[in-house]
PDB file of C-alpha atoms in Angstrom:
ATOM      1  CA  MET I 221      -3.170  18.509  -6.587  1.00  0.00           C
ATOM      2  CA  LYS I 222      -4.669  15.138  -5.741  1.00  0.00           C
ATOM      3  CA  ASN I 223      -6.379  14.817  -2.394  1.00  0.00           C
ATOM      4  CA  VAL I 224      -5.966  11.340  -0.891  1.00  0.00           C
ATOM      5  CA  LEU I 225      -7.389   9.857   2.306  1.00  0.00           C
ATOM      6  CA  ILE I 226      -5.434   7.058   3.967  1.00  0.00           C
ATOM      7  CA  VAL I 227      -7.426   5.019   6.490  1.00  0.00           C
ATOM      8  CA  LEU I 228      -5.210   3.374   9.091  1.00  0.00           C
ATOM      9  CA  THR I 229      -6.725   0.570  11.188  1.00  0.00           C
ATOM     10  CA  GLN I 230      -3.738  -1.306  12.606  1.00  0.00           C
ATOM     11  CA  SER I 231      -1.845  -0.651  15.822  1.00  0.00           C
ATOM     12  CA  GLU I 232       1.882  -0.181  16.343  1.00  0.00           C
ATOM     13  CA  ASN I 233       3.861  -3.402  15.801  1.00  0.00           C
ATOM     14  CA  SER I 234       0.920  -5.205  14.198  1.00  0.00           C
ATOM     15  CA  SER I 235       2.642  -6.044  10.924  1.00  0.00           C
ATOM     16  CA  LEU I 236       5.081  -4.837   8.312  1.00  0.00           C
ATOM     17  CA  THR I 237       2.201  -3.771   6.074  1.00  0.00           C
ATOM     18  CA  ASN I 238       1.200  -1.096   8.587  1.00  0.00           C
ATOM     19  CA  ASN I 239       4.724   0.278   8.471  1.00  0.00           C
ATOM     20  CA  GLU I 240       4.717   0.149   4.677  1.00  0.00           C
ATOM     21  CA  MET I 241       1.468   2.077   4.313  1.00  0.00           C
ATOM     22  CA  VAL I 242       2.720   4.926   6.489  1.00  0.00           C
ATOM     23  CA  GLN I 243       6.013   4.964   4.575  1.00  0.00           C
ATOM     24  CA  ALA I 244       4.021   5.187   1.352  1.00  0.00           C
ATOM     25  CA  LEU I 245       1.868   8.085   2.529  1.00  0.00           C
ATOM     26  CA  LEU I 246       5.008  10.004   3.511  1.00  0.00           C
ATOM     27  CA  VAL I 247       6.331   9.461  -0.016  1.00  0.00           C
ATOM     28  CA  PHE I 248       2.992  10.575  -1.490  1.00  0.00           C
ATOM     29  CA  ALA I 249       3.157  13.759   0.585  1.00  0.00           C
ATOM     30  CA  SER I 250       6.749  14.341  -0.568  1.00  0.00           C
ATOM     31  CA  PHE I 251       5.577  14.063  -4.169  1.00  0.00           C
ATOM     32  CA  GLY I 252       2.958  16.774  -3.766  1.00  0.00           C
ATOM     33  CA  ILE I 253      -0.130  14.706  -3.007  1.00  0.00           C
ATOM     34  CA  ARG I 254      -2.302  16.215  -0.287  1.00  0.00           C
ATOM     35  CA  ILE I 255      -2.646  13.509   2.359  1.00  0.00           C
ATOM     36  CA  SER I 256      -5.299  13.200   5.039  1.00  0.00           C
ATOM     37  CA  VAL I 257      -5.297  10.355   7.544  1.00  0.00           C
ATOM     38  CA  LEU I 258      -8.227   8.727   9.300  1.00  0.00           C
ATOM     39  CA  PHE I 259      -7.232   6.714  12.366  1.00  0.00           C
ATOM     40  CA  GLU I 260      -9.666   4.044  13.425  1.00  0.00           C
ATOM     41  CA  ASP I 261      -9.823   1.084  15.786  1.00  0.00           C
ATOM     42  CA  GLY I 262      -6.332  -0.266  16.541  1.00  0.00           C
ATOM     43  CA  ALA I 263      -4.653   2.657  14.801  1.00  0.00           C
ATOM     44  CA  LEU I 264      -5.782   4.967  17.625  1.00  0.00           C
ATOM     45  CA  ASN I 265      -2.846   3.382  19.415  1.00  0.00           C
ATOM     46  CA  LEU I 266      -0.541   5.301  17.045  1.00  0.00           C
ATOM     47  CA  LEU I 267      -1.815   8.560  18.542  1.00  0.00           C
ATOM     48  CA  ASN I 268      -0.991   7.619  22.106  1.00  0.00           C
ATOM     49  CA  GLN I 269       2.107   9.672  22.804  1.00  0.00           C
ATOM     50  CA  SER I 270       2.647   8.367  26.321  1.00  0.00           C
ATOM     51  CA  GLN I 271       3.965   5.040  25.040  1.00  0.00           C
ATOM     52  CA  HIS I 272       7.530   4.472  23.938  1.00  0.00           C
ATOM     53  CA  SER I 273       8.136   4.154  20.236  1.00  0.00           C
ATOM     54  CA  SER I 274       9.091   0.481  20.072  1.00  0.00           C
ATOM     55  CA  HIS I 275       7.979  -2.347  22.330  1.00  0.00           C
ATOM     56  CA  LEU I 276       8.409  -5.685  20.648  1.00  0.00           C
ATOM     57  CA  GLN I 277      12.111  -6.422  20.534  1.00  0.00           C
ATOM     58  CA  HIS I 278      14.273  -9.329  19.565  1.00  0.00           C
ATOM     59  CA  ARG I 279      15.221 -10.889  22.891  1.00  0.00           C
ATOM     60  CA  ASP I 280      18.935 -11.321  22.161  1.00  0.00           C
ATOM     61  CA  ALA I 281      19.710  -8.527  19.725  1.00  0.00           C
ATOM     62  CA  GLY I 282      17.619  -5.922  21.543  1.00  0.00           C
ATOM     63  CA  LEU I 283      16.421  -4.579  18.222  1.00  0.00           C
ATOM     64  CA  PRO I 284      12.812  -3.546  17.499  1.00  0.00           C
ATOM     65  CA  LEU I 285      10.895  -5.923  15.252  1.00  0.00           C
ATOM     66  CA  PHE I 286       9.593  -3.074  13.123  1.00  0.00           C
ATOM     67  CA  LYS I 287      10.515   0.526  12.615  1.00  0.00           C
ATOM     68  CA  SER I 288       8.197   2.586  14.749  1.00  0.00           C
ATOM     69  CA  VAL I 289       5.021   3.686  13.008  1.00  0.00           C
ATOM     70  CA  ARG I 290       4.249   5.957  15.945  1.00  0.00           C
ATOM     71  CA  ASP I 291       7.494   7.849  15.309  1.00  0.00           C
ATOM     72  CA  MET I 292       6.525   8.241  11.651  1.00  0.00           C
ATOM     73  CA  VAL I 293       3.144   9.634  12.706  1.00  0.00           C
ATOM     74  CA  ALA I 294       4.997  12.111  14.914  1.00  0.00           C
ATOM     75  CA  SER I 295       6.839  13.299  11.798  1.00  0.00           C
ATOM     76  CA  PHE I 296       3.646  14.070   9.840  1.00  0.00           C
ATOM     77  CA  GLU I 297       3.923  17.801  10.560  1.00  0.00           C
ATOM     78  CA  PHE I 298       7.202  17.935   8.630  1.00  0.00           C
ATOM     79  CA  TYR I 299       5.366  16.611   5.566  1.00  0.00           C
ATOM     80  CA  ASP I 300       2.515  19.128   5.961  1.00  0.00           C
ATOM     81  CA  ILE I 301       0.133  16.322   6.879  1.00  0.00           C
ATOM     82  CA  ASP I 302      -2.167  18.117   9.265  1.00  0.00           C
ATOM     83  CA  SER I 303      -5.592  16.701   8.419  1.00  0.00           C
ATOM     84  CA  LEU I 304      -5.915  13.969  11.029  1.00  0.00           C
ATOM     85  CA  PHE I 305      -9.361  12.455  11.500  1.00  0.00           C
ATOM     86  CA  ILE I 306     -10.978  10.077  13.944  1.00  0.00           C
ATOM     87  CA  HIS I 307     -14.512   8.728  14.023  1.00  0.00           C
ATOM     88  CA  THR I 308     -16.898  10.711  16.190  1.00  0.00           C
ATOM     89  CA  HIS I 309     -17.883   7.544  18.026  1.00  0.00           C
ATOM     90  CA  GLN I 310     -14.226   6.872  18.954  1.00  0.00           C
ATOM     91  CA  GLN I 311     -13.235  10.369  20.092  1.00  0.00           C
ATOM     92  CA  HIS I 312     -13.464   9.440  23.774  1.00  0.00           C
ATOM     93  CA  ALA I 313     -11.420   6.247  23.428  1.00  0.00           C
ATOM     94  CA  ALA I 314      -8.955   5.611  26.248  1.00  0.00           C
ATOM     95  CA  LEU I 315      -6.118   5.382  23.723  1.00  0.00           C
ATOM     96  CA  LEU I 316      -6.557   9.082  22.979  1.00  0.00           C
ATOM     97  CA  LYS I 317      -6.163  10.127  26.597  1.00  0.00           C
ATOM     98  CA  ASN I 318      -2.522  11.199  26.111  1.00  0.00           C
ATOM     99  CA  CYS I 319      -2.855  12.493  22.583  1.00  0.00           C
ATOM    100  CA  SER I 320      -1.861  16.077  21.843  1.00  0.00           C
ATOM    101  CA  TYR I 321      -2.419  15.978  18.080  1.00  0.00           C
ATOM    102  CA  THR I 322      -5.169  18.127  16.682  1.00  0.00           C
ATOM    103  CA  LEU I 323      -7.795  15.596  15.597  1.00  0.00           C
ATOM    104  CA  THR I 324     -11.009  16.248  13.753  1.00  0.00           C
ATOM    105  CA  PRO I 325     -13.909  13.915  14.611  1.00  0.00           C
ATOM    106  CA  ILE I 326     -15.883  12.923  11.530  1.00  0.00           C
ATOM    107  CA  VAL I 327     -18.794  10.778  10.468  1.00  0.00           C
ATOM    108  CA  PHE I 328     -17.654   8.456   7.721  1.00  0.00           C
ATOM    109  CA  ASN I 329     -20.304   9.033   5.117  1.00  0.00           C
ATOM    110  CA  ARG I 330     -20.672  10.017   1.476  1.00  0.00           C
ATOM    111  CA  ASP I 331     -20.170  13.731   2.141  1.00  0.00           C
ATOM    112  CA  PHE I 332     -16.913  13.064   3.951  1.00  0.00           C
ATOM    113  CA  VAL I 333     -15.515  10.639   1.363  1.00  0.00           C
ATOM    114  CA  SER I 334     -16.524  12.771  -1.609  1.00  0.00           C
ATOM    115  CA  GLN I 335     -13.955  15.464  -0.722  1.00  0.00           C
ATOM    116  CA  PHE I 336     -11.138  13.063  -1.660  1.00  0.00           C
ATOM    117  CA  ASP I 337      -9.914  11.905  -5.070  1.00  0.00           C
ATOM    118  CA  HIS I 338      -8.795   8.533  -3.742  1.00  0.00           C
ATOM    119  CA  VAL I 339      -9.225   6.541  -0.543  1.00  0.00           C
ATOM    120  CA  ILE I 340      -6.772   3.829   0.494  1.00  0.00           C
ATOM    121  CA  TYR I 341      -7.640   1.493   3.343  1.00  0.00           C
ATOM    122  CA  ASN I 342      -5.045  -0.313   5.407  1.00  0.00           C
TER     123      ASN I 342
ATOM    124  CA  MET D  84     -19.570   7.085  -8.850  1.00  0.00           C
ATOM    125  CA  LEU D  85     -19.479   5.594 -12.346  1.00  0.00           C
ATOM    126  CA  LEU D  86     -16.137   4.477 -13.698  1.00  0.00           C
ATOM    127  CA  ASP D  87     -14.723   6.801 -16.342  1.00  0.00           C
ATOM    128  CA  THR D  88     -13.881   4.383 -19.162  1.00  0.00           C
ATOM    129  CA  THR D  89     -11.370   6.628 -20.939  1.00  0.00           C
ATOM    130  CA  SER D  90      -9.052   7.710 -18.103  1.00  0.00           C
ATOM    131  CA  PRO D  91      -6.449   5.350 -16.662  1.00  0.00           C
ATOM    132  CA  VAL D  92      -7.374   3.301 -13.627  1.00  0.00           C
ATOM    133  CA  LEU D  93      -4.691   2.374 -11.114  1.00  0.00           C
ATOM    134  CA  LEU D  94      -5.010  -1.122  -9.694  1.00  0.00           C
ATOM    135  CA  LEU D  95      -3.163  -0.966  -6.378  1.00  0.00           C
ATOM    136  CA  MET D  96      -2.370  -4.558  -5.497  1.00  0.00           C
ATOM    137  CA  LEU D  97      -1.769  -5.015  -1.751  1.00  0.00           C
ATOM    138  CA  ALA D  98      -3.142  -8.490  -1.055  1.00  0.00           C
ATOM    139  CA  ALA D  99      -0.946 -11.587  -1.003  1.00  0.00           C
ATOM    140  CA  PRO D 100      -1.287 -13.912  -4.002  1.00  0.00           C
ATOM    141  CA  THR D 101      -2.659 -16.538  -1.630  1.00  0.00           C
ATOM    142  CA  THR D 102      -5.846 -14.521  -1.118  1.00  0.00           C
ATOM    143  CA  SER D 103      -9.026 -14.388  -3.182  1.00  0.00           C
ATOM    144  CA  LEU D 104      -8.704 -10.600  -3.307  1.00  0.00           C
ATOM    145  CA  ALA D 105      -5.542 -10.961  -5.374  1.00  0.00           C
ATOM    146  CA  TRP D 106      -7.504 -12.998  -7.921  1.00  0.00           C
ATOM    147  CA  HIS D 107     -10.212 -10.325  -8.132  1.00  0.00           C
ATOM    148  CA  GLY D 108      -7.509  -7.772  -8.941  1.00  0.00           C
ATOM    149  CA  TYR D 109      -6.109  -9.925 -11.716  1.00  0.00           C
ATOM    150  CA  GLN D 110      -9.558 -10.633 -13.162  1.00  0.00           C
ATOM    151  CA  LEU D 111     -10.316  -6.917 -13.311  1.00  0.00           C
ATOM    152  CA  ALA D 112      -6.994  -6.206 -15.033  1.00  0.00           C
ATOM    153  CA  LYS D 113      -7.797  -8.908 -17.559  1.00  0.00           C
ATOM    154  CA  THR D 114     -11.254  -7.426 -18.120  1.00  0.00           C
ATOM    155  CA  PHE D 115      -9.760  -3.965 -18.657  1.00  0.00           C
ATOM    156  CA  GLN D 116      -7.384  -5.487 -21.186  1.00  0.00           C
ATOM    157  CA  ARG D 117     -10.233  -7.199 -23.069  1.00  0.00           C
ATOM    158  CA  GLN D 118     -12.222  -3.972 -23.120  1.00  0.00           C
ATOM    159  CA  GLN D 119      -9.130  -1.988 -24.115  1.00  0.00           C
ATOM    160  CA  ARG D 120      -9.504   0.343 -21.148  1.00  0.00           C
ATOM    161  CA  PRO D 121      -6.288   2.042 -19.987  1.00  0.00           C
ATOM    162  CA  PHE D 122      -5.042   0.759 -16.653  1.00  0.00           C
ATOM    163  CA  TRP D 123      -1.913   0.717 -14.524  1.00  0.00           C
ATOM    164  CA  VAL D 124      -0.909  -1.785 -11.874  1.00  0.00           C
ATOM    165  CA  PHE D 125       1.369  -1.411  -8.867  1.00  0.00           C
ATOM    166  CA  PHE D 126       2.321  -4.248  -6.502  1.00  0.00           C
ATOM    167  CA  TYR D 127       2.981  -3.294  -2.883  1.00  0.00           C
ATOM    168  CA  GLN D 128       2.897  -4.866   0.589  1.00  0.00           C
ATOM    169  CA  ASP D 129       2.250  -8.641   0.497  1.00  0.00           C
ATOM    170  CA  ALA D 130       1.115  -8.449  -3.129  1.00  0.00           C
ATOM    171  CA  VAL D 131       4.772  -8.247  -4.170  1.00  0.00           C
ATOM    172  CA  LEU D 132       4.928 -12.002  -3.535  1.00  0.00           C
ATOM    173  CA  THR D 133       3.035 -12.336  -6.807  1.00  0.00           C
ATOM    174  CA  ALA D 134       6.321 -11.432  -8.504  1.00  0.00           C
ATOM    175  CA  HIS D 135       8.282 -14.240  -6.799  1.00  0.00           C
ATOM    176  CA  SER D 136       9.610 -16.622  -9.440  1.00  0.00           C
ATOM    177  CA  GLN D 137       9.941 -19.525  -6.998  1.00  0.00           C
ATOM    178  CA  ARG D 138       6.311 -19.562  -5.862  1.00  0.00           C
ATOM    179  CA  TRP D 139       5.118 -23.122  -6.382  1.00  0.00           C
ATOM    180  CA  GLN D 140       1.540 -23.926  -7.272  1.00  0.00           C
ATOM    181  CA  PRO D 141      -0.079 -27.387  -7.629  1.00  0.00           C
ATOM    182  CA  ALA D 142      -0.450 -28.344 -11.283  1.00  0.00           C
ATOM    183  CA  ASP D 143      -4.229 -28.602 -11.027  1.00  0.00           C
ATOM    184  CA  LEU D 144      -4.615 -25.005  -9.821  1.00  0.00           C
ATOM    185  CA  PRO D 145      -4.114 -21.798 -11.816  1.00  0.00           C
ATOM    186  CA  ASN D 146      -0.855 -19.964 -11.205  1.00  0.00           C
ATOM    187  CA  LEU D 147      -1.470 -16.277 -10.506  1.00  0.00           C
ATOM    188  CA  THR D 148       2.137 -15.304 -11.153  1.00  0.00           C
ATOM    189  CA  ALA D 149       2.081 -17.017 -14.554  1.00  0.00           C
ATOM    190  CA  LEU D 150      -1.203 -15.306 -15.442  1.00  0.00           C
ATOM    191  CA  TRP D 151       0.189 -11.851 -14.601  1.00  0.00           C
ATOM    192  CA  GLN D 152       3.286 -12.725 -16.650  1.00  0.00           C
ATOM    193  CA  GLN D 153       1.095 -13.653 -19.580  1.00  0.00           C
ATOM    194  CA  LEU D 154      -0.782 -10.368 -19.238  1.00  0.00           C
ATOM    195  CA  ALA D 155       2.506  -8.451 -19.116  1.00  0.00           C
ATOM    196  CA  ASN D 156       3.645 -10.220 -22.252  1.00  0.00           C
ATOM    197  CA  GLU D 157       0.411  -9.410 -24.061  1.00  0.00           C
ATOM    198  CA  GLN D 158       0.571  -5.781 -22.947  1.00  0.00           C
ATOM    199  CA  LYS D 159       4.287  -5.640 -23.782  1.00  0.00           C
ATOM    200  CA  ILE D 160       5.075  -4.129 -20.375  1.00  0.00           C
ATOM    201  CA  GLU D 161       6.649  -5.112 -17.069  1.00  0.00           C
ATOM    202  CA  PHE D 162       4.487  -4.588 -14.011  1.00  0.00           C
ATOM    203  CA  PRO D 163       6.059  -2.343 -11.339  1.00  0.00           C
ATOM    204  CA  VAL D 164       6.774  -3.857  -7.928  1.00  0.00           C
ATOM    205  CA  CYS D 165       7.895  -1.860  -4.885  1.00  0.00           C
ATOM    206  CA  VAL D 166      11.583  -2.574  -4.443  1.00  0.00           C
ATOM    207  CA  SER D 167      11.802  -2.291  -0.644  1.00  0.00           C
ATOM    208  CA  ALA D 168       8.693  -4.418  -0.060  1.00  0.00           C
ATOM    209  CA  ALA D 169      10.032  -6.988  -2.518  1.00  0.00           C
ATOM    210  CA  LEU D 170      13.534  -7.184  -1.052  1.00  0.00           C
ATOM    211  CA  GLN D 171      12.110  -7.691   2.428  1.00  0.00           C
ATOM    212  CA  ARG D 172      10.206 -10.694   1.090  1.00  0.00           C
ATOM    213  CA  GLY D 173      13.084 -12.321  -0.746  1.00  0.00           C
ATOM    214  CA  ILE D 174      12.364 -11.017  -4.231  1.00  0.00           C
ATOM    215  CA  VAL D 175      15.623  -9.904  -5.794  1.00  0.00           C
ATOM    216  CA  ASP D 176      16.756  -8.791  -9.224  1.00  0.00           C
ATOM    217  CA  ALA D 177      20.322  -8.565 -10.488  1.00  0.00           C
ATOM    218  CA  ASP D 178      20.785  -4.850  -9.770  1.00  0.00           C
ATOM    219  CA  ASN D 179      19.673  -5.131  -6.171  1.00  0.00           C
ATOM    220  CA  ALA D 180      21.578  -8.370  -5.594  1.00  0.00           C
ATOM    221  CA  PHE D 181      24.711  -6.453  -6.547  1.00  0.00           C
ATOM    222  CA  ARG D 182      23.753  -3.330  -4.589  1.00  0.00           C
ATOM    223  CA  HIS D 183      22.981  -5.244  -1.396  1.00  0.00           C
ATOM    224  CA  GLN D 184      25.744  -7.811  -1.776  1.00  0.00           C
ATOM    225  CA  MET D 185      23.392 -10.763  -2.137  1.00  0.00           C
ATOM    226  CA  SER D 186      24.162 -13.915  -4.019  1.00  0.00           C
ATOM    227  CA  ALA D 187      23.515 -13.489  -7.729  1.00  0.00           C
ATOM    228  CA  THR D 188      22.437 -17.144  -7.871  1.00  0.00           C
ATOM    229  CA  THR D 189      19.260 -16.394  -5.926  1.00  0.00           C
ATOM    230  CA  LEU D 190      17.553 -13.957  -8.276  1.00  0.00           C
ATOM    231  CA  THR D 191      13.855 -14.416  -7.651  1.00  0.00           C
ATOM    232  CA  LEU D 192      12.097 -11.645  -9.558  1.00  0.00           C
ATOM    233  CA  ALA D 193       9.802 -13.281 -12.104  1.00  0.00           C
ATOM    234  CA  ASN D 194       9.854 -12.181 -15.726  1.00  0.00           C
ATOM    235  CA  GLY D 195       7.189  -9.645 -16.554  1.00  0.00           C
ATOM    236  CA  PHE D 196       7.827  -7.647 -13.379  1.00  0.00           C
ATOM    237  CA  ARG D 197      10.347  -4.936 -12.484  1.00  0.00           C
ATOM    238  CA  LEU D 198      11.418  -3.421  -9.170  1.00  0.00           C
ATOM    239  CA  THR D 199      10.857   0.289  -8.693  1.00  0.00           C
ATOM    240  CA  GLY D 200      10.394   2.905  -5.982  1.00  0.00           C
ATOM    241  CA  LEU D 201       7.279   4.364  -4.414  1.00  0.00           C
ATOM    242  CA  GLY D 202       7.809   7.515  -6.452  1.00  0.00           C
ATOM    243  CA  GLU D 203       6.352   5.667  -9.416  1.00  0.00           C
ATOM    244  CA  LEU D 204       3.259   4.819  -7.363  1.00  0.00           C
ATOM    245  CA  SER D 205       2.944   8.495  -6.415  1.00  0.00           C
ATOM    246  CA  ASP D 206       3.155   9.446 -10.059  1.00  0.00           C
ATOM    247  CA  SER D 207       0.434   6.956 -10.973  1.00  0.00           C
ATOM    248  CA  MET D 208      -1.753   8.307  -8.164  1.00  0.00           C
ATOM    249  CA  HIS D 209      -1.313  11.791  -9.573  1.00  0.00           C
ATOM    250  CA  HIS D 210      -2.478  10.799 -13.037  1.00  0.00           C
ATOM    251  CA  ALA D 211      -5.027   8.071 -12.377  1.00  0.00           C
ATOM    252  CA  LYS D 212      -8.672   8.992 -12.491  1.00  0.00           C
ATOM    253  CA  HIS D 213      -9.542   6.110 -10.184  1.00  0.00           C
ATOM    254  CA  VAL D 214      -7.565   3.982  -7.734  1.00  0.00           C
ATOM    255  CA  LEU D 215      -8.925   0.517  -7.016  1.00  0.00           C
ATOM    256  CA  GLN D 216      -7.318  -1.337  -4.145  1.00  0.00           C
ATOM    257  CA  PHE D 217      -7.085  -5.110  -3.907  1.00  0.00           C
TER     258      PHE D 217
END
């Protein structure tokens, strides 16, 4: 089984590409690839469970601009994605104040990266 | 880590064709072809715009779409492009135009490319020795 690390850096509603990367990692997990996720910088926002799922909406239609990435993150457990990492230096970030996920603080170095077959950065 | 020259390399193209990164990806694919190294390519996110047949380029600049098409022709393959990412960016083939009730007069998938699902990317990830992201 391949072991793949996905590094997420973008916050909710930042762009379609953020949504697409999380959709892809869910597909990878469905196809038997072991997925780990490292949240950094703006992506810490995806772990803040006190915020509502969608914020930016079309003024007239009342529809969200993007499907919620935060909701997809909440579904990780159903795909057996339970290796969630954050950087040690960001573990006290305010965005994590209302986070109930089990996160593992790591130092991003050669030893950490070498446990994965592939690393994809978004 | 040194690149294993015998196992397939997956070139995961994510960058828009308007970026220099997209050119680096193409140049590496071309180098692999010259050196007869096995490689796969998958276009996802904004890189799917590379497969847009109506992308105009000034005549005095190289056309990245045309270069990928030439490479596909030489390799006798069609490069896979994520179907959902493509459709959201106006890249349509005949099958999807029919499926989504779009006008068949606006087919915009360039020759040398084909639309496919993310399952194919997963399969490539399974079998690739290396994944290089552009």
